Short mmCIF file of C-alpha atoms in Angstrom, two decimals:
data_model
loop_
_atom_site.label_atom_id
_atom_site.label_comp_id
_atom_site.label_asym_id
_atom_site.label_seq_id
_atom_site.Cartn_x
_atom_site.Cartn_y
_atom_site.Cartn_z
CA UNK A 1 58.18 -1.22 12.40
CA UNK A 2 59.76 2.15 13.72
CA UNK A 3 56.54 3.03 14.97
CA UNK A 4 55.47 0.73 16.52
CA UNK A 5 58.90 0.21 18.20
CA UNK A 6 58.19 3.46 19.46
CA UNK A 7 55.00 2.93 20.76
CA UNK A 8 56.56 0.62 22.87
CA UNK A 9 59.12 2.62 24.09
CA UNK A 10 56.85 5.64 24.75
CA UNK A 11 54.19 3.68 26.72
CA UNK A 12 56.22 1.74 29.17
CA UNK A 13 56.74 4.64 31.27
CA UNK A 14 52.92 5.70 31.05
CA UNK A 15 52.21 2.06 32.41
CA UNK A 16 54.97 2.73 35.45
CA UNK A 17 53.37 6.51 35.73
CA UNK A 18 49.90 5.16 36.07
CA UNK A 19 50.95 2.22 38.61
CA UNK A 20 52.33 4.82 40.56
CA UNK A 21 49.51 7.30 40.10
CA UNK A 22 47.43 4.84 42.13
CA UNK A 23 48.14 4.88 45.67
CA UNK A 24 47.55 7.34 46.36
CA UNK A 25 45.22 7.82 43.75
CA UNK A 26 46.15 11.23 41.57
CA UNK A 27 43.78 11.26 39.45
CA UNK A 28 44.80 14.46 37.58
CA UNK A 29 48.35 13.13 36.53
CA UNK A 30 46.14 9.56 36.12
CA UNK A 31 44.08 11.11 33.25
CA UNK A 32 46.85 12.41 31.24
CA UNK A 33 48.90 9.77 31.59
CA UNK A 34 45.63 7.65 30.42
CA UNK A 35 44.67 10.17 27.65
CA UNK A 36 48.11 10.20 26.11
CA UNK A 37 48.38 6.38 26.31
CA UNK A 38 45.09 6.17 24.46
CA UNK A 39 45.93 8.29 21.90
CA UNK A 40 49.31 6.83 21.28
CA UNK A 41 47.53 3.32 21.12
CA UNK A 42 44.62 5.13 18.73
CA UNK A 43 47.51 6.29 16.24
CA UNK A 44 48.95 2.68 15.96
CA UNK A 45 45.74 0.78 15.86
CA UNK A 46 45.93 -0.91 19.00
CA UNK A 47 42.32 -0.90 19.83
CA UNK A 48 42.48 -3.32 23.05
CA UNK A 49 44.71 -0.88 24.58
CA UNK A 50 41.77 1.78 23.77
CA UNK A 51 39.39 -0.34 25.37
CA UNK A 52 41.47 -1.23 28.54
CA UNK A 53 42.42 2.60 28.93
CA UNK A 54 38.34 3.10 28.02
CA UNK A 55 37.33 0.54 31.17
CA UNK A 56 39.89 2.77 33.27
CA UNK A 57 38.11 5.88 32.89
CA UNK A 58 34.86 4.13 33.45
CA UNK A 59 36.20 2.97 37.09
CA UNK A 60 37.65 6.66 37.60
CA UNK A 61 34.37 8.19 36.70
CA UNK A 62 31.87 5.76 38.44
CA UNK A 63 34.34 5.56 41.51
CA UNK A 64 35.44 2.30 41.28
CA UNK A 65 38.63 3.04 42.90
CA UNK A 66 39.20 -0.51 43.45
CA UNK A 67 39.42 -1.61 40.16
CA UNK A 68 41.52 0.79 39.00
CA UNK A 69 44.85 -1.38 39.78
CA UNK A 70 42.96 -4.78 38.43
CA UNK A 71 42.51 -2.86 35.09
CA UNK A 72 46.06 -1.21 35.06
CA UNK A 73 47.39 -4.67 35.42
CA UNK A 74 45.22 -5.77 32.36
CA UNK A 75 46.75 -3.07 30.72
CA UNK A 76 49.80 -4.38 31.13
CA UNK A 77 49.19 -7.81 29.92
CA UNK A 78 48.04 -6.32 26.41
CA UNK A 79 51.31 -4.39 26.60
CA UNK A 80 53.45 -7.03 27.19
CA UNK A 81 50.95 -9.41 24.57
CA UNK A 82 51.34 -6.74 21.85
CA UNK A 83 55.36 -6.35 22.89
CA UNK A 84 55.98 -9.88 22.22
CA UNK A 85 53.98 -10.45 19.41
CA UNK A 86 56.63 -7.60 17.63
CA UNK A 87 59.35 -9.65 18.63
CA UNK A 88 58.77 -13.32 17.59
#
């Protein structure tokens, strides 16, 4: 439980760093932000937090700029999804 308590705590100010990492897009502090966020969520075994911070560096890359906020918001919903399934 520690850990994942953590996790939490670590990665809500990754999700505030990458909403604000967006306009305007800096996409240097973007990737780390993303890359430690994935690898906290890989340590944990949150694997639809992988995928969603996957599908962000697919928009990034292919220069779909405009779904980069749609998919940082999905983000957030697994967050929040995996935050309050810890706390029922």
């Amino acid at each position: 439980p520690d850990l994942i308590h953590r996790y939490l705590s670590e990665t809500r100010p990754w999700l505030d760093q990458l909403t604000s990492a967006i306009d305007p897009l800096n996409e240097q502090a973007f990737h780390q932000t993303l890359q430690q966020l994935r690898s906290s969520s890989l340590q944990v075994g949150l694997s639809d937090i992988v995928s969603s911070c996957d599908a962000l560096e697919t928009c990034l890359r292919m220069g779909t700029i405009d779904q980069v906020a749609y998919q940082v918001r999905q983000l957030e919903a697994e967050y929040y999804r995996v935050q309050a399934s810890i706390h029922l």
